[in-house]
Amino acid sequence: MASTDGAGTGTVVTRFAPSPTGYLHLGGARTALFNWLFARHNGGKALLRIEDTDKKRSTQDAIDKILEGLDWLGLDYDEAPVFQSERGSRHVEVAEKLLEHGYAYRCYATQEELEEMRAAQRASKQPLRYDGRWRHRDAADAPPGAPFVVRLKTPEDGETTIEDKVQGRVTVRNGELDDYILLRADGSPTYMLAVVVDDHDMGITHVIRGDDHLNNAFRQLPIYHAMQAIEGGWETPTYAHVPLIHGQDGAKLSKRHGAVGVEAYRDEMGVLPEALFNYLLRLGWGHGDQEEFTKQQAIELFTLEGVGKSASRFDTKKLLNLNGFHIREADNTRLAHLVADKIGPSADAAVLAEAMPVLKVRARDINELAEGAAFLFSKRPLQMTEKAAALLTDDARAILAKISAVLHAENDWTIEALEATTKQLAESLELGLGKLAQPMRAALTGTTTSPGIFDVLVLLGREESLARIDAQATPSE
Ligand code: GLU
């Protein structure tokens, strides 16, 4: 089937262009993911641009966190990141070209004048925007030596249509576009200019970003058109504006919803990168009713046609379900190391790796895995949870004494043999297996939830198991 996402001709080049003013949040991570997948799916290039022109709000810490978050998610880039702040002179060069060819002009309006203009617009209920007062004035009118900004001469008539790969066809009347600023009075370039110049110079073919930037696309296109007329080679990119992520309450995702940097999903929630990758993919993109995707499958299947038009809702439960799936798929030694880091110095990664097949069956995050594995490293006398302590009644302790006796006589310490022996005892006592397993679990793990009780016996080994059971059993007379 022919693709309609404009990826048919030439090499696809995408970019992720975060402003480093905070952590890599979920929305940013998803934008990064979609750009990366689109490039990989089409055998193109994925590029990264750090938009650090806002010197006051950009920090090195934020840059580091973004790079670390992308790396953790497994998103790699084909070239070193471009730092927008280092490209100022190139931005100015383009602004000057626009000026020279009559596509931009100097505006000498003072702050007071502009405030008056806005007050008048407000009073007559007009939209607040620059009225083009210097657009048609003769440069000779310029007050000598006065400060000026450079504004783009946006088209006044007609309309502009974008065939957005997600939003569909969107048309805006050109009269609605203001002659916005390209260079500030101090000569520094604005975001709107910098983005277009950088996207052009980096050879970006597809701009995939949040739909909060859709309006910007209409303002950015006139720069491409002007530069195309001046020097050629400024083809406009294909746009795909992806709906934002909302919280469960339907409002735009914010800190209020517990939205945090991706590293919090790793460090605090115990989420695997491939699970967050999978979850972010499904947050706004679909392929039939399939929920679980590996990275490779995602690369094979990702197209812009699969991106939905409506905002997606963040759902922690769904994320954890996917995380459980990816935990079960994950390599046991890798999980063992993640769990060992959570448990701390008492943990032994080799023991954890051996136990992992039974530990990971139910866990939905690394914290749960660590909790479930803690019994392996507990020291006698075991600390009992309240529930476990309540289970260890006199009757239960008497049963443990009987279990102890048969297990001491058991030489074949395998799941099968231990299960057979314990079942035999349950039958002879005319008790259900649960009546034996519950106190055993409490004695062996100090808790009331654990992997299967025979798995626990084997994981702990004969000596430790018997010692833990004997510590809780009624002492023999
Ligand atoms: N730096 C912008 C942001 O973080 C993105 C600009 C763009 O994608 O064009 O919102």
XYZ file of C-alpha atoms in Angstrom, residues 124-391:
268
model
C -12.983 48.523 19.891
C -12.969 44.763 20.565
C -10.464 44.093 17.796
C -8.015 41.214 18.037
C -4.833 42.379 19.737
C -2.058 42.343 17.205
C 0.516 44.550 15.605
C -1.229 46.669 13.001
C 1.593 46.841 10.459
C 2.195 50.570 11.001
C 5.804 50.415 9.768
C 5.094 47.972 6.983
C 4.444 50.596 4.387
C 6.426 53.469 5.759
C 9.460 54.754 4.012
C 12.732 53.766 5.653
C 13.641 57.457 5.411
C 10.988 58.123 8.092
C 13.045 56.158 10.583
C 14.093 58.243 13.554
C 17.879 58.296 13.301
C 19.625 56.012 15.756
C 16.353 54.799 17.276
C 16.045 51.127 18.243
C 14.037 48.881 15.941
C 12.833 45.316 15.635
C 12.689 43.375 12.377
C 9.245 42.099 11.485
C 8.144 39.589 8.856
C 5.868 40.874 6.134
C 3.226 38.186 6.292
C 0.846 37.885 3.326
C -2.251 40.045 3.746
C -4.581 38.375 1.260
C -5.645 34.863 0.486
C -5.355 31.903 2.767
C -2.868 29.231 3.748
C -3.741 25.546 3.874
C -1.775 22.879 5.646
C -2.350 19.230 4.836
C -1.472 18.098 8.307
C -0.805 14.373 8.576
C -2.736 14.162 11.825
C -5.135 17.106 11.850
C -6.059 16.806 8.179
C -6.597 19.902 6.029
C -6.465 23.115 8.054
C -6.926 26.537 6.456
C -6.257 29.955 7.928
C -6.955 33.337 6.354
C -3.649 35.137 5.869
C -5.190 38.336 7.175
C -5.193 36.706 10.599
C -1.412 36.467 10.699
C 0.411 39.355 12.312
C 3.736 40.760 11.201
C 5.576 39.135 14.056
C 9.096 39.899 15.200
C 12.087 38.077 13.697
C 14.854 40.061 15.404
C 14.374 41.821 18.706
C 15.652 45.341 19.386
C 18.857 43.842 20.805
C 19.355 41.972 17.530
C 18.572 38.539 18.985
C 16.468 36.155 16.876
C 13.034 35.012 18.026
C 11.938 31.414 18.445
C 9.740 31.616 15.334
C 12.676 32.548 13.098
C 15.169 30.199 14.733
C 12.916 27.135 14.350
C 12.424 27.679 10.622
C 16.082 28.405 9.882
C 17.247 25.417 11.912
C 14.658 23.060 10.423
C 15.738 24.150 6.959
C 19.465 23.906 7.640
C 19.075 20.507 9.304
C 17.143 19.263 6.262
C 14.047 18.417 8.284
C 11.395 16.850 6.055
C 8.769 16.095 8.717
C 7.873 18.258 11.677
C 6.041 16.101 14.209
C 5.130 17.977 17.395
C 2.323 18.830 19.815
C -0.791 20.425 18.341
C -0.179 23.469 20.541
C 2.258 24.403 17.746
C -0.272 24.197 14.903
C -0.824 27.972 14.894
C 2.916 28.478 14.754
C 3.094 26.438 11.555
C 0.950 29.045 9.783
C 3.235 31.781 11.000
C 6.374 29.877 10.087
C 5.369 28.988 6.523
C 5.738 32.570 5.157
C 9.446 32.463 6.041
C 9.868 29.324 3.923
C 7.927 30.883 1.077
C 9.969 34.076 1.169
C 13.304 32.257 1.334
C 12.192 29.926 -1.439
C 11.495 32.977 -3.603
C 14.821 34.571 -2.672
C 17.210 31.672 -3.057
C 15.272 28.432 -3.700
C 15.798 25.185 -1.843
C 13.432 26.078 1.003
C 10.774 23.415 0.556
C 8.220 23.396 3.323
C 8.252 20.369 5.614
C 5.358 17.979 6.050
C 3.569 18.714 9.311
C 2.005 16.340 11.817
C 0.552 17.990 14.894
C -0.181 15.414 17.550
C -2.967 15.992 20.116
C -1.784 16.645 23.637
C -1.927 14.198 26.510
C -4.665 14.770 29.072
C -5.062 13.531 32.622
C -7.857 11.168 33.682
C -10.054 14.203 34.363
C -9.764 15.341 30.740
C -7.654 18.429 31.510
C -4.279 18.929 29.866
C -1.647 16.861 31.666
C 0.160 18.945 34.249
C 2.028 18.617 37.501
C -1.323 18.457 39.234
C -1.800 14.981 37.717
C 1.505 13.862 39.097
C 3.091 14.416 35.694
C 6.799 14.239 36.290
C 9.978 13.640 34.354
C 10.513 10.223 32.795
C 13.231 9.489 35.356
C 10.548 9.402 38.057
C 8.841 6.553 36.199
C 12.127 4.707 36.342
C 13.260 5.588 39.860
C 10.019 5.937 41.784
C 7.475 3.826 39.917
C 9.867 1.053 38.869
C 8.874 1.185 35.204
C 11.011 -0.444 32.507
C 11.999 1.767 29.573
C 10.443 -0.601 27.037
C 7.168 -0.423 28.986
C 7.103 3.374 28.955
C 8.090 3.250 25.276
C 5.173 0.901 24.605
C 2.789 2.960 26.710
C 3.724 6.274 25.063
C 3.358 4.638 21.679
C -0.190 3.550 22.505
C -0.950 6.996 23.907
C -2.201 8.469 20.668
C -1.211 5.791 18.180
C -2.871 2.490 17.477
C -2.589 -0.592 15.347
C -5.843 -2.525 15.471
C -6.468 -3.545 19.056
C -2.912 -4.635 19.763
C -1.620 -3.317 23.114
C 1.807 -4.847 23.479
C 4.629 -3.833 21.179
C 8.330 -4.466 21.197
C 10.615 -1.747 19.916
C 11.175 -3.709 16.709
C 7.460 -4.144 16.086
C 6.899 -0.447 16.733
C 9.533 0.467 14.140
C 7.944 -1.882 11.633
C 4.398 -0.665 12.169
C 4.636 3.048 12.963
C 3.017 5.407 10.465
C 1.423 8.809 10.941
C -1.908 7.412 9.720
C -2.107 5.495 12.985
C -1.972 8.664 15.105
C -5.410 9.602 16.437
C -6.984 13.049 16.213
C -8.304 13.275 19.732
C -6.390 13.897 22.931
C -5.331 10.772 24.787
C -5.746 10.227 28.502
C -2.974 9.179 30.758
C -3.827 5.999 32.656
C -1.437 4.733 35.323
C -3.163 1.359 35.542
C -2.634 0.708 31.858
C 1.009 1.721 32.149
C 1.517 -0.745 35.011
C -0.246 -3.540 33.153
C 2.090 -3.025 30.218
C 4.988 -2.846 32.636
C 3.986 -6.250 34.044
C 3.976 -7.650 30.520
C 7.435 -6.277 29.769
C 8.771 -7.501 33.120
C 7.690 -11.030 32.224
C 9.399 -10.681 28.839
C 12.583 -9.161 30.267
C 15.877 -10.924 30.794
C 16.139 -12.325 34.320
C 19.693 -11.198 34.997
C 18.830 -7.654 33.962
C 15.785 -7.660 36.253
C 17.896 -9.136 39.051
C 20.249 -6.169 38.895
C 17.391 -3.665 38.887
C 15.822 -5.392 41.880
C 19.158 -5.684 43.699
C 19.611 -1.917 43.345
C 16.204 -1.384 44.964
C 16.805 -3.810 47.828
C 20.269 -2.520 48.606
C 23.491 -4.141 49.837
C 21.825 -7.205 51.393
C 20.666 -8.393 47.960
C 22.539 -10.909 45.853
C 21.918 -10.501 42.123
C 22.804 -14.132 41.365
C 20.209 -15.397 43.852
C 17.681 -12.948 42.420
C 18.348 -14.045 38.855
C 17.671 -17.644 39.816
C 14.482 -16.695 41.623
C 13.311 -14.299 38.910
C 11.188 -16.732 36.840
C 8.887 -17.306 39.824
C 9.165 -13.789 41.247
C 8.206 -11.939 38.086
C 5.010 -13.783 37.294
C 2.750 -11.298 39.030
C 4.800 -8.135 39.559
C 3.719 -4.970 37.784
C 6.717 -2.863 38.697
C 10.251 -3.196 40.021
C 9.196 -2.067 43.505
C 6.725 -4.933 43.736
C 9.414 -7.297 42.512
C 11.770 -6.031 45.192
C 9.133 -6.413 47.901
C 8.327 -9.920 46.703
C 12.025 -10.841 46.662
C 12.960 -9.392 50.040
C 12.300 -12.684 51.876
C 15.266 -14.226 50.078
C 17.621 -11.967 52.037
C 15.814 -11.699 55.369
C 17.796 -12.668 58.441
C 16.438 -14.828 61.226
C 14.532 -14.077 63.377
C 12.287 -12.916 60.546
C 10.268 -9.781 60.997
C 6.584 -10.652 60.557
C 3.998 -8.435 58.924
C 0.912 -7.959 61.088
C -1.088 -10.323 58.900
C 1.608 -12.980 58.978
C 1.885 -12.742 62.775
C -1.906 -13.118 63.089
C -1.765 -16.324 61.045
